[in-house]
Coordinates of C-alpha atoms and ligand atoms in Angstrom, one line a residue:
Chain A
M1 CA 217.2 115.4 135.2
T2 CA 218.0 113.8 131.8
S3 CA 216.9 110.2 131.3
E4 CA 219.2 107.8 130.2
L5 CA 216.6 105.5 128.8
D6 CA 216.5 106.5 125.3
G7 CA 219.6 106.7 123.6
A8 CA 218.5 109.2 121.0
G9 CA 218.1 111.8 123.8
G10 CA 215.6 114.0 121.9
V11 CA 214.3 116.7 124.1
L12 CA 210.8 115.2 123.2
T13 CA 211.3 112.0 124.5
R14 CA 213.1 112.6 127.8
E15 CA 211.0 113.8 131.0
P16 CA 207.3 112.6 130.8
I17 CA 207.9 108.9 131.4
R18 CA 209.8 109.2 134.8
L19 CA 207.5 112.4 135.8
R20 CA 204.5 110.2 135.6
I21 CA 205.8 107.2 137.6
A22 CA 206.3 109.1 140.8
P23 CA 202.9 110.2 141.6
T24 CA 201.6 106.7 140.9
R25 CA 203.8 105.2 143.9
H26 CA 202.6 108.0 145.8
L27 CA 199.1 107.6 145.8
I28 CA 199.6 103.7 145.9
S29 CA 201.2 104.2 149.1
S30 CA 198.5 106.6 150.5
A31 CA 195.9 103.9 149.4
L32 CA 197.9 101.1 151.3
L33 CA 198.0 103.3 154.3
V34 CA 194.2 103.8 154.2
A35 CA 193.7 100.1 153.5
V36 CA 196.0 99.2 156.4
L37 CA 193.7 101.8 158.9
C38 CA 190.5 100.0 157.6
A39 CA 192.1 96.5 158.4
V40 CA 193.4 97.7 161.7
T41 CA 190.1 99.3 162.7
G42 CA 188.1 96.4 161.2
G43 CA 190.0 94.0 163.2
A44 CA 189.3 96.2 166.5
L45 CA 185.7 96.2 165.5
I46 CA 185.7 92.3 165.3
S47 CA 187.1 91.5 168.4
A48 CA 185.2 94.6 170.4
I49 CA 182.0 92.6 169.2
W50 CA 183.3 89.3 170.1
A51 CA 180.2 88.0 171.8
P52 CA 179.6 84.4 171.0
G53 CA 176.5 82.9 170.0
S54 CA 174.8 85.8 168.6
P55 CA 173.9 85.3 165.1
V56 CA 173.5 88.7 164.4
I57 CA 176.8 89.7 165.6
L58 CA 178.6 86.7 163.5
G59 CA 176.7 88.1 160.6
F60 CA 178.4 91.6 161.1
Q61 CA 181.5 90.1 161.7
L62 CA 181.4 87.8 158.5
G63 CA 180.2 90.9 156.3
L64 CA 183.2 93.2 157.8
T65 CA 185.8 90.5 156.9
V66 CA 184.6 90.3 153.3
V67 CA 184.7 94.2 153.0
I68 CA 187.9 94.5 154.6
A69 CA 189.2 91.5 152.1
A70 CA 187.7 93.3 149.3
G71 CA 189.3 96.6 150.2
L72 CA 192.9 95.0 150.0
I73 CA 192.2 93.5 146.8
L74 CA 191.1 96.9 145.5
V75 CA 194.5 98.2 146.7
I76 CA 196.6 95.2 145.2
I77 CA 195.1 95.7 141.8
P78 CA 196.8 99.2 141.2
L79 CA 199.9 98.1 142.9
I80 CA 200.2 95.4 140.2
G81 CA 199.6 97.9 137.5
A82 CA 202.3 100.0 138.7
I83 CA 204.9 97.4 139.2
Q84 CA 204.2 96.2 135.6
A85 CA 204.2 99.7 134.4
S86 CA 207.8 100.2 136.2
R87 CA 209.1 97.1 134.2
V88 CA 208.9 98.3 131.0
K89 CA 212.2 99.1 130.0
N90 CA 212.0 99.5 126.3
P91 CA 211.9 103.0 125.3
A92 CA 209.7 101.8 122.3
D93 CA 206.9 100.8 124.5
R94 CA 206.8 104.2 126.2
V95 CA 203.0 104.5 125.4
E96 CA 202.0 101.3 126.9
Q97 CA 203.8 101.9 129.9
R98 CA 202.2 105.5 130.4
T99 CA 198.8 103.8 129.7
K100 CA 199.6 101.2 132.6
S101 CA 200.7 103.7 135.1
A102 CA 197.7 105.9 134.3
K103 CA 195.5 103.1 134.6
S104 CA 196.8 102.1 138.1
R105 CA 197.0 105.6 139.2
Q106 CA 193.0 105.8 138.5
R107 CA 192.6 102.5 140.2
A108 CA 194.7 103.6 143.3
A109 CA 192.6 106.7 143.5
V110 CA 189.2 104.8 143.5
S111 CA 190.5 102.5 146.1
M112 CA 191.7 104.8 148.4
G113 CA 188.1 106.5 148.0
V114 CA 186.5 103.2 149.0
A115 CA 188.7 102.4 151.8
A116 CA 188.0 105.7 153.4
A117 CA 184.2 105.4 152.9
V118 CA 184.2 101.9 154.5
L119 CA 186.5 103.3 157.5
V120 CA 183.6 105.8 158.1
V121 CA 181.0 103.3 157.8
M122 CA 182.8 100.9 160.2
G123 CA 182.9 103.7 162.6
V124 CA 179.4 104.3 162.5
I125 CA 178.5 100.5 162.9
Y126 CA 181.2 100.3 165.8
F127 CA 179.5 103.5 167.5
L128 CA 176.1 101.8 167.2
I129 CA 177.2 98.2 168.8
V130 CA 180.1 99.1 171.2
N131 CA 179.3 98.6 174.9
D132 CA 176.7 95.7 174.1
A133 CA 174.9 97.5 171.6
S134 CA 173.5 100.2 174.1
V135 CA 173.3 103.2 171.3
Q136 CA 171.1 100.7 169.2
K137 CA 168.9 100.0 171.9
T138 CA 168.6 103.5 173.2
F139 CA 167.6 105.1 169.7
L140 CA 166.4 101.7 167.6
Q141 CA 164.5 99.7 169.7
P142 CA 161.8 98.1 167.3
D143 CA 159.0 97.4 170.0
L144 CA 159.0 100.9 170.9
M145 CA 159.0 102.1 167.7
I146 CA 156.0 100.1 166.5
L147 CA 154.1 101.2 169.6
S148 CA 154.8 105.0 168.9
F149 CA 154.4 104.7 165.4
P150 CA 150.6 105.5 165.0
D151 CA 150.4 108.7 167.2
I152 CA 153.4 110.0 166.0
L153 CA 152.2 109.9 162.3
A154 CA 148.9 111.1 163.4
A155 CA 150.7 114.2 165.3
F156 CA 153.2 114.6 162.1
G157 CA 150.0 115.6 160.5
Q158 CA 150.1 119.0 162.2
N159 CA 153.8 119.6 161.1
V160 CA 152.7 118.9 157.5
F161 CA 149.6 121.2 158.2
I162 CA 151.6 124.1 159.8
A163 CA 154.4 123.8 157.0
L164 CA 152.2 124.3 154.0
V165 CA 149.8 126.9 155.2
A166 CA 152.9 128.7 156.6
Q167 CA 154.6 128.2 153.1
V168 CA 151.7 129.6 151.1
L169 CA 151.7 132.6 153.3
V170 CA 155.3 133.1 153.0
L171 CA 155.3 133.1 149.1
I172 CA 152.9 135.9 149.0
W173 CA 154.1 137.9 152.0
A174 CA 157.6 137.6 151.2
M175 CA 156.9 138.9 147.7
V176 CA 155.1 142.0 149.2
I177 CA 158.3 142.6 151.1
A178 CA 160.7 142.3 148.5
L179 CA 158.7 144.5 146.0
L180 CA 158.5 147.3 148.8
R181 CA 162.4 146.5 149.4
I182 CA 163.5 147.0 145.7
S183 CA 161.2 150.0 145.1
K184 CA 162.8 153.1 144.1
T185 CA 160.9 156.4 144.2
A186 CA 160.8 158.6 147.1
A187 CA 157.0 158.0 147.9
M188 CA 157.6 154.4 148.7
K189 CA 160.7 155.5 151.0
P190 CA 158.9 154.9 154.4
L191 CA 157.6 151.6 153.5
R192 CA 161.0 150.7 152.1
S193 CA 162.5 151.6 155.3
L194 CA 159.8 149.4 157.1
A195 CA 160.5 146.7 155.0
T196 CA 164.2 146.6 155.6
L197 CA 163.6 147.0 159.4
Y198 CA 161.4 144.0 159.4
I199 CA 163.8 141.9 157.6
D200 CA 166.6 142.9 160.0
I201 CA 164.6 141.9 162.9
F202 CA 162.8 138.9 161.9
R203 CA 166.1 137.5 160.3
G204 CA 168.1 138.3 163.1
L205 CA 165.8 136.6 165.8
P206 CA 166.0 132.6 166.2
A207 CA 162.7 131.0 165.3
I208 CA 162.1 129.5 168.5
I209 CA 161.9 133.1 170.2
V210 CA 159.6 134.3 167.6
I211 CA 157.4 131.3 168.1
Y212 CA 157.3 131.8 171.8
L213 CA 156.8 135.5 172.0
V214 CA 153.9 135.3 169.2
G215 CA 152.4 132.1 170.9
F216 CA 152.2 133.4 174.2
G217 CA 152.4 137.2 173.7
L218 CA 149.4 137.6 171.2
S219 CA 147.2 135.5 173.8
F220 CA 148.0 138.2 176.4
T221 CA 147.0 141.1 174.3
Q222 CA 143.4 140.4 174.4
I223 CA 142.9 141.6 170.7
P224 CA 139.8 140.1 169.4
G225 CA 140.8 137.6 166.7
L226 CA 144.1 137.5 167.6
S227 CA 144.2 136.4 171.3
D228 CA 142.1 133.5 170.8
L229 CA 143.6 131.5 168.0
S230 CA 145.0 127.9 168.4
A231 CA 148.7 127.2 169.0
T232 CA 148.7 125.8 165.7
W233 CA 147.8 129.2 164.1
Y234 CA 150.2 131.1 166.4
A235 CA 153.0 128.8 165.1
I236 CA 152.0 129.3 161.4
I237 CA 151.9 133.4 162.1
A238 CA 155.5 133.2 163.8
L239 CA 157.0 130.8 160.9
T240 CA 155.5 133.0 158.4
L241 CA 157.1 136.3 159.9
T242 CA 160.5 134.5 160.4
Y243 CA 160.9 133.1 157.1
G244 CA 158.9 135.7 155.2
A245 CA 162.1 137.8 156.3
Y246 CA 164.5 135.1 154.6
T247 CA 162.4 134.5 151.4
A248 CA 161.8 138.6 150.8
E249 CA 165.8 138.5 150.7
V250 CA 165.7 135.4 148.2
Y251 CA 163.1 136.9 146.1
R252 CA 165.0 140.2 146.2
S253 CA 168.0 138.6 145.1
G254 CA 166.3 137.1 142.1
L255 CA 164.4 140.2 141.0
E256 CA 167.6 142.3 141.0
S257 CA 169.3 139.5 138.7
I258 CA 167.0 140.5 136.0
H259 CA 168.6 142.6 133.4
P260 CA 167.6 146.3 133.4
S261 CA 166.8 145.9 129.8
Q262 CA 164.2 143.8 130.4
V263 CA 162.5 146.5 132.6
Y264 CA 163.4 149.0 130.0
A265 CA 161.8 146.9 127.3
A266 CA 158.4 146.4 129.3
R267 CA 158.2 150.0 130.1
S268 CA 158.8 151.1 126.5
L269 CA 155.8 149.0 125.5
G270 CA 153.7 151.1 127.8
F271 CA 153.6 148.8 130.8
S272 CA 153.5 150.6 134.3
Y273 CA 155.8 149.8 137.0
L274 CA 153.7 147.4 138.5
Q275 CA 152.5 145.7 135.4
T276 CA 156.3 145.2 134.5
M277 CA 156.9 143.6 137.7
R278 CA 153.9 141.3 137.4
V279 CA 154.6 140.5 133.8
V280 CA 158.2 140.3 133.3
V281 CA 160.3 140.6 136.4
V282 CA 158.7 138.6 139.0
P283 CA 158.1 135.6 136.8
Q284 CA 161.9 135.5 135.5
G285 CA 163.0 136.2 139.0
I286 CA 161.2 133.4 140.8
R287 CA 162.5 130.8 138.4
R288 CA 166.0 131.9 139.1
V289 CA 165.7 131.5 143.0
I290 CA 163.7 128.2 143.1
P291 CA 166.6 126.3 144.6
P292 CA 167.3 128.7 147.5
L293 CA 163.5 129.0 147.9
M294 CA 163.2 125.3 148.5
N295 CA 166.0 125.2 151.0
N296 CA 164.1 127.8 152.9
F297 CA 161.1 125.9 152.8
I298 CA 163.1 122.6 154.3
S299 CA 164.2 124.9 157.0
L300 CA 160.7 126.0 157.7
Q301 CA 159.4 122.2 157.7
K302 CA 162.2 121.3 160.2
D303 CA 161.2 124.1 162.4
T304 CA 157.8 123.0 162.8
A305 CA 159.4 120.8 165.4
L306 CA 159.8 123.7 167.8
V307 CA 156.1 124.6 168.0
G308 CA 155.8 122.3 170.9
I309 CA 157.0 125.1 173.3
I310 CA 153.9 126.7 172.7
G311 CA 151.5 123.6 173.4
A312 CA 150.9 122.7 169.7
V313 CA 150.8 118.7 169.8
D314 CA 153.1 118.0 166.7
A315 CA 154.8 114.9 166.1
F316 CA 158.2 115.8 168.1
N317 CA 156.1 116.8 171.2
Q318 CA 154.3 113.6 170.9
S319 CA 157.4 111.6 170.5
Q320 CA 158.7 113.3 173.8
I321 CA 155.8 111.9 175.6
Y322 CA 156.8 108.2 174.7
A323 CA 160.4 109.2 175.4
G324 CA 159.5 110.3 178.7
N325 CA 157.5 107.1 179.7
H326 CA 159.8 104.6 178.4
F327 CA 163.2 106.3 179.5
N328 CA 164.0 105.4 175.6
L329 CA 164.6 107.7 172.5
S330 CA 163.3 105.2 170.0
S331 CA 160.2 107.2 169.2
V332 CA 162.1 110.4 168.5
T333 CA 164.1 108.4 165.9
I334 CA 160.8 107.9 164.1
V335 CA 160.1 111.8 164.2
A336 CA 163.6 112.0 162.9
A337 CA 162.8 109.6 160.2
F338 CA 159.9 111.5 159.2
F339 CA 161.7 114.6 158.7
L340 CA 164.3 112.9 156.6
I341 CA 161.9 111.3 154.3
I342 CA 160.0 114.5 153.7
T343 CA 163.1 116.6 153.1
I344 CA 165.0 114.1 151.1
T345 CA 162.3 113.5 148.7
Q346 CA 162.1 117.0 148.1
A347 CA 165.6 117.6 147.7
R348 CA 165.6 115.0 145.1
L349 CA 162.5 116.3 143.4
L350 CA 164.4 119.5 143.1
D351 CA 167.2 118.1 141.5
R352 CA 165.1 116.3 139.1
Y353 CA 163.5 119.8 138.3
L354 CA 166.6 121.3 138.0
D355 CA 168.1 118.9 135.5
R356 CA 165.0 118.9 133.4
Q357 CA 165.5 122.6 133.3
E358 CA 169.2 122.3 132.3
R359 CA 168.3 119.9 129.5
K360 CA 165.7 121.9 128.3
R361 CA 168.1 124.8 128.2
S362 CA 170.8 123.2 126.5
G363 CA 168.5 121.3 124.2
A364 CA 167.1 124.2 122.8
Chain B
M1 CA 155.6 172.2 112.2
A2 CA 157.6 168.8 112.6
F3 CA 156.3 165.5 113.8
L4 CA 159.0 165.2 116.7
E5 CA 160.4 168.4 118.0
I6 CA 163.5 168.5 120.3
E7 CA 164.4 171.9 121.8
N8 CA 167.7 172.6 123.7
L9 CA 167.6 169.3 125.4
Y10 CA 170.2 168.8 128.2
K11 CA 170.7 165.7 130.2
S12 CA 173.5 164.8 132.7
Y13 CA 174.2 161.7 134.8
G14 CA 175.7 163.5 138.1
P15 CA 178.8 165.5 136.8
N16 CA 178.8 163.9 133.4
A17 CA 177.1 166.0 131.0
V18 CA 175.8 163.5 128.2
L19 CA 173.3 165.6 126.1
R20 CA 174.5 169.4 125.9
G21 CA 171.7 171.3 124.0
I22 CA 170.1 169.0 121.5
D23 CA 168.1 170.7 118.8
L24 CA 166.4 168.0 116.6
S25 CA 163.3 167.7 114.4
V26 CA 161.9 164.5 112.6
N27 CA 159.3 164.9 110.3
Q28 CA 156.5 162.5 109.7
H29 CA 157.4 159.5 107.5
E30 CA 160.9 160.7 107.7
V31 CA 164.0 158.2 108.9
L32 CA 166.8 159.9 110.6
C33 CA 169.7 158.4 111.4
L34 CA 172.0 159.1 114.4
I35 CA 175.7 158.4 113.8
G36 CA 178.3 159.0 115.9
A37 CA 181.2 157.6 118.4
S38 CA 180.5 155.4 121.3
G39 CA 179.6 157.6 124.3
S40 CA 178.4 160.4 122.1
G41 CA 174.9 160.1 123.6
K42 CA 172.8 158.4 121.1
S43 CA 171.2 156.0 123.3
T44 CA 170.6 158.4 125.9
L45 CA 168.8 160.8 123.4
L46 CA 166.5 158.0 122.3
R47 CA 165.9 156.9 125.9
C48 CA 164.9 160.7 126.7
I49 CA 162.5 160.8 123.7
N50 CA 160.1 158.1 125.2
A51 CA 160.8 159.0 128.8
L52 CA 162.9 156.1 129.8
E53 CA 165.1 158.8 131.2
T54 CA 164.1 162.2 132.8
I55 CA 165.6 165.2 131.0
D56 CA 167.4 168.2 132.9
E57 CA 166.3 171.1 130.6
G58 CA 164.8 171.5 127.2
E59 CA 161.3 170.2 125.8
I60 CA 160.3 167.5 123.5
R61 CA 157.1 167.9 121.5
L62 CA 155.3 164.9 119.7
D63 CA 152.7 166.1 117.0
G64 CA 152.8 169.7 118.8
D65 CA 152.0 168.1 122.3
G66 CA 154.3 168.4 125.1
I67 CA 155.8 165.1 126.1
S68 CA 158.7 166.0 128.4
G69 CA 158.7 167.2 132.1
P70 CA 156.1 166.5 134.7
G71 CA 152.6 165.5 134.3
V72 CA 153.0 163.5 131.1
D73 CA 151.4 160.1 131.2
V74 CA 154.4 158.3 130.0
N75 CA 152.6 155.0 129.7
K76 CA 150.4 156.3 127.1
L77 CA 153.1 158.3 125.6
R78 CA 155.4 155.0 125.3
E79 CA 152.3 153.3 123.2
H80 CA 152.7 155.8 120.6
I81 CA 156.8 155.6 120.4
G82 CA 158.2 152.3 120.2
I83 CA 161.7 151.8 120.8
V84 CA 164.2 148.6 120.1
F85 CA 167.3 148.1 121.9
Q86 CA 170.5 146.5 121.1
N87 CA 169.7 143.1 123.1
F88 CA 167.5 141.4 126.1
N89 CA 164.3 142.9 124.0
L90 CA 162.3 139.9 124.4
F91 CA 160.9 138.4 127.4
P92 CA 162.2 134.9 128.1
N93 CA 159.6 133.9 130.2
M94 CA 157.3 133.9 127.2
T95 CA 156.8 132.3 123.8
V96 CA 157.4 134.5 120.9
L97 CA 153.6 134.9 120.2
R98 CA 152.9 136.3 123.8
N99 CA 155.7 138.5 123.6
I100 CA 154.0 140.5 120.8
A101 CA 150.5 139.9 121.9
V102 CA 150.9 140.6 125.9
A103 CA 151.1 144.6 125.6
P104 CA 148.5 144.8 123.0
E105 CA 146.2 142.6 125.2
M106 CA 146.6 144.2 128.3
L107 CA 147.1 147.8 127.3
L108 CA 145.0 148.2 124.3
G109 CA 142.1 146.2 125.6
L110 CA 142.2 143.8 122.8
S111 CA 140.7 140.3 123.7
R112 CA 143.4 137.3 123.7
E113 CA 142.1 136.1 120.3
Q114 CA 142.3 139.7 118.7
A115 CA 145.9 139.9 120.3
N116 CA 147.3 136.7 119.4
E117 CA 145.7 137.2 115.5
R118 CA 147.7 140.7 115.4
A119 CA 151.0 139.1 116.6
L120 CA 150.5 136.0 114.3
G121 CA 149.9 138.1 111.5
L122 CA 152.8 140.3 112.4
L123 CA 155.1 137.1 112.6
D124 CA 153.6 135.8 109.4
R125 CA 155.0 138.9 107.9
I126 CA 158.4 138.4 108.9
G127 CA 158.4 134.8 108.1
L128 CA 158.5 133.3 111.8
A129 CA 154.8 132.2 112.1
D130 CA 156.3 128.8 112.8
K131 CA 158.1 129.9 115.7
A132 CA 155.1 131.5 117.4
N133 CA 155.2 129.0 120.1
A134 CA 158.9 128.6 120.5
H135 CA 160.7 130.5 123.2
P136 CA 163.2 133.5 122.5
D137 CA 166.3 131.5 123.4
Q138 CA 165.4 129.1 120.6
L139 CA 165.6 132.0 118.1
S140 CA 168.6 133.4 116.4
G141 CA 169.7 136.8 117.0
G142 CA 168.4 138.0 114.0
Q143 CA 165.2 136.5 114.6
Q144 CA 164.8 137.8 118.0
Q145 CA 165.5 141.2 116.8
R146 CA 163.0 141.0 114.0
A147 CA 160.4 139.6 116.7
A148 CA 161.4 142.6 119.0
I149 CA 160.7 145.0 116.0
V150 CA 157.3 143.5 115.3
R151 CA 156.6 143.5 118.8
S152 CA 156.8 147.1 118.9
L153 CA 154.7 147.4 115.7
A154 CA 151.9 145.4 117.4
M155 CA 151.1 148.6 119.6
E156 CA 150.8 150.4 116.4
P157 CA 153.3 153.2 117.4
R158 CA 153.3 156.6 115.5
M159 CA 157.1 156.6 115.6
L160 CA 160.0 154.1 116.1
L161 CA 163.3 154.4 117.8
L162 CA 166.0 151.9 117.2
D163 CA 169.0 151.9 119.2
E164 CA 172.0 150.0 117.2
I165 CA 169.7 147.2 116.8
T166 CA 172.2 145.1 114.8
S167 CA 175.4 145.8 117.0
A168 CA 175.3 142.5 119.0
L169 CA 174.3 140.1 116.0
D170 CA 176.7 138.0 114.2
P171 CA 177.5 139.6 110.6
E172 CA 175.7 137.1 108.7
L173 CA 172.2 137.9 110.6
V174 CA 172.6 141.8 109.9
S175 CA 171.0 141.8 106.7
E176 CA 167.9 140.1 107.5
V177 CA 167.0 142.8 110.1
L178 CA 168.3 145.6 108.2
S179 CA 165.9 144.5 105.5
L180 CA 162.9 144.7 107.7
V181 CA 163.9 148.0 108.6
R182 CA 164.1 149.1 105.0
E183 CA 160.6 147.6 104.3
L184 CA 159.5 149.6 107.3
A185 CA 160.9 152.9 105.8
R186 CA 159.2 152.1 102.6
D187 CA 155.8 151.8 104.2
G188 CA 156.1 155.4 105.6
M189 CA 157.0 154.5 109.3
T190 CA 158.7 157.6 110.9
M191 CA 161.9 156.3 112.5
L192 CA 164.9 157.9 114.4
L193 CA 167.8 155.3 114.6
A194 CA 171.3 155.0 116.1
T195 CA 173.4 152.7 113.9
H196 CA 176.8 152.0 113.2
E197 CA 176.1 150.6 109.9
M198 CA 177.1 153.4 107.7
N199 CA 176.0 151.9 104.3
F200 CA 172.6 151.2 105.6
A201 CA 172.3 154.6 107.1
R202 CA 173.4 156.2 103.8
E203 CA 171.0 154.1 101.7
V204 CA 167.8 154.3 104.1
S205 CA 167.7 157.6 105.8
N206 CA 166.4 160.9 104.7
R207 CA 168.9 162.9 106.8
V208 CA 171.8 161.8 108.8
C209 CA 172.8 163.5 112.3
F210 CA 176.2 163.5 113.6
L211 CA 176.5 163.5 117.4
H212 CA 179.8 164.5 119.2
Q213 CA 180.2 164.5 122.9
G214 CA 176.6 165.3 123.6
T215 CA 176.1 168.0 120.8
I216 CA 174.7 168.0 117.3
C217 CA 177.6 168.5 115.2
E218 CA 176.6 168.1 111.6
I219 CA 173.3 167.4 110.2
G220 CA 172.3 166.9 106.5
T221 CA 171.3 164.6 103.8
P222 CA 173.3 161.4 103.5
E223 CA 175.0 162.6 100.3
Q224 CA 176.2 165.5 102.1
I225 CA 177.4 163.8 105.2
F226 CA 179.1 161.0 103.5
T227 CA 180.7 162.6 100.6
A228 CA 181.1 166.2 101.4
P229 CA 181.3 166.6 105.4
E230 CA 181.7 170.1 106.4
H231 CA 182.8 169.8 110.4
P232 CA 186.4 168.6 110.9
R233 CA 185.0 166.3 113.7
T234 CA 182.7 164.6 111.2
Q235 CA 185.3 164.1 108.6
E236 CA 187.7 162.6 111.4
F237 CA 185.0 160.2 112.2
L238 CA 184.2 159.2 108.8
R239 CA 188.0 158.6 108.5
S240 CA 188.1 156.3 111.2
I241 CA 184.8 154.3 110.1
I242 CA 186.5 153.9 106.8
A243 CA 189.8 153.0 107.9
A244 CA 187.7 150.3 110.0
G245 CA 186.4 149.1 106.6
R246 CA 182.8 149.9 107.8
L247 CA 182.0 152.3 104.9
Ligands
LIG401 N1 172.2 154.9 133.1 C1 173.3 155.6 133.2 N2 173.8 156.1 134.3 C2 175.1 156.7 134.1 N3 176.1 157.2 132.8 C3 175.3 156.9 131.9 C4 174.2 155.9 131.7 N4 173.9 155.7 130.5 C5 174.9 156.2 129.9 N5 175.5 157.0 130.6 C6 176.8 157.7 130.0 O1 176.3 158.6 129.0 C7 177.5 158.7 128.1 C8 176.6 158.5 126.7 O2 176.1 157.2 126.6 P1 175.1 156.5 125.5 O3 174.2 157.2 125.5 O4 174.9 155.4 125.7 O5 176.1 156.7 124.1 P2 175.9 156.2 122.9 O6 174.7 155.4 122.8 O7 176.2 157.0 121.8 O8 177.1 155.0 122.7 C9 178.4 157.8 128.4 O9 179.4 158.5 128.8 C10 177.9 157.0 129.4 O10 178.7 156.4 130.4
LIG402 MG1 174.5 153.3 122.6

C-alpha cells in the first residue's frame, strides 16, 4: 500500500499518515455508538419516570438531559478534529495532520470513557426510581433511617470493640503460628506440623461456622473460664482463630521474602535464631506485608456482622430488629453505610501510607 | 601452632562435593587471600569456618580450640570471627548507627550509650559519621560495605572473613573499600578473604591460596603464586585472569 500523496515517494514519507487515520475513525465510531446508547437509555429513563408534578423527578429529568447533551458534545469535538485532520492534503503539513488526528483520537477515547460511565450511573438511577421509586423507598426511607440511627450507632460500638480486640490478638497469635511454620529444625517438627494443620483447618472453615461452633460449643463445655464468657468474647475468640490462620500465611510470605543473606548477616554477628527473627527478619517482613495485612483486617471488620448468630447485639443485629418491625430495610442501609465509612477510610489511609513509603524510597 | 587451623575439611551439598579435603592454617596477624574460579568453594569454606554451614568431616580449630562439630556455642564463636559478604549485609530496617551498635548492645552487654559511642567512633574512622542516622539504602555501595566491615569490627573479633566484598560494587567504589581492608591489615587484623581483585591480593596478602574444585591446588607467597605458579591449573587460571585484563 504505497501512498500517492507525496510525489517524491521516499520510503520514510509513505505509510505513517494513512496508518494513523484509520484507528481514529474506529474509535470515533465506537464513541458514537456508546453516546447513542447513552441517549437512548437516557430517553427511556426520562419517559419511565414521567410523573408530572413532582419537582424531584423534574430535577432528575433536567439533570439527565444536561448530562446527555454534554456527552454528545464530547463526542462531536473529536469528530470535528478527525474531519479536520483528514482534510489536510498537503504533504508538507503532515506533522500538523498527525497532531490533529492524535488529538482527536485522544478526545474520542475520553468521551467514550465518559459516556460509558454515564451509562452505568443512569442505569443505577433508573433502578432506584423505576416502579414509583419502590427501591428507594425500601432502602432509603429518611424517617426510618433517622429513627434507627442512634441505636444502630450504639450497637456499632460492639462491632468496633470486637474488631479492635480481635485484631490485636490476631497480630500476636498469627506471628507465633508463622514463626512455627517457618522453623526448620527437627525439634520443631511436631509444632510445625500442628501449625500447618491449624492453618489448613481454620482457613478452610467459613467464619460463620467457627463463630457458631465457638459461641455455642464452648458454653456447653462447662470448662471454668471458657464456658461462661459473653457472646462478645466468643466472637473475638472465633474471629481470632479464623483470621489468625489467614494472617499467619500473610506473615509467612513476608518473612520468607527476606533475603537469606540478612539472616546470615545477623547470625554471623552472633545473634541467635530467635534474636535474628526479632531484630532483623520480623521487622522487615511485616513492613512488606502491610497491604495484605490491612486487607485481612478489613475482612475481619466486616465479619463482625456475623456475630449476631450467637446472640451478640451488634449493629447489623440491631438493624434487623428495626427492619422486622417496619417491614423496611432502610435501617440496614445505615449499617451498610457505617461499614463503608470505616473500610473506605482505612483503604484511603493505607493508600496514603503506601504513597509516602514509595516517595521516601524514591526520594532517598 | 597457627591461629586458625583447618584439617581435612569435607563438605557437600547433596551429591555435590564442594570442599574435598581442605588443609589450611592462618597465623595470627596474617592476611590470607583465597583465589579461584567461581564455584571453586571459596564462599563455602568461609561459611564453614564461622559455622554458618555444618561440615561433613574434618576439624577446625581457633587458637587451639575446636570450633567445628556438635557442642560448639556457635553464637559465641561468631562473636570472635566476623564475616562480611558480597551484598545484603546491612539491615535496611535500621539506621547505619543502629546497624553497628545493635550487636554490641545485645550481645556484649554494652549500654545503649556505650554501643552508640563505639559505633560512632568506628563511623568516624571511616569518614561516615555524618551518615550515622541515614538508612543503608541512602549510602553508596562502597559506603555500605565499609559500614558492614566496621559493624563486624564493633564486636571486636579476633579474625575477619571477607567474601568478595567488592564484587558487587561499581568499579569506582572498589578502591575505598580496599583501602579500609589495607588499613586493617596494617593494624594487624587476622584476615581470610576471598577475592577477584588480583592486584589487591598480591599487594595486601602474606600468602595466597588457589582453590580448584574444592581442593587447595597451590598455596604460597603472592610472588610465588603470581609470578611463578607451579601447578598447571594455577597457571591456566592466572592466564584467564590476565586475558580478562584483571591482573
Ligand atoms: N547453599 C547451597 N546449597 C547447595 N549448593 C551450594 C550452596 N552454596 C554453594 N553451593 C554450591 O557449592 C559450590 C561452591 O560454591 P561457592 O562456595 O559459592 O563457590 P565460590 O564462592 O568459590 O564461587 C557451587 O557449585 C555451588 O553451586
Ligand atoms: Mg562466592
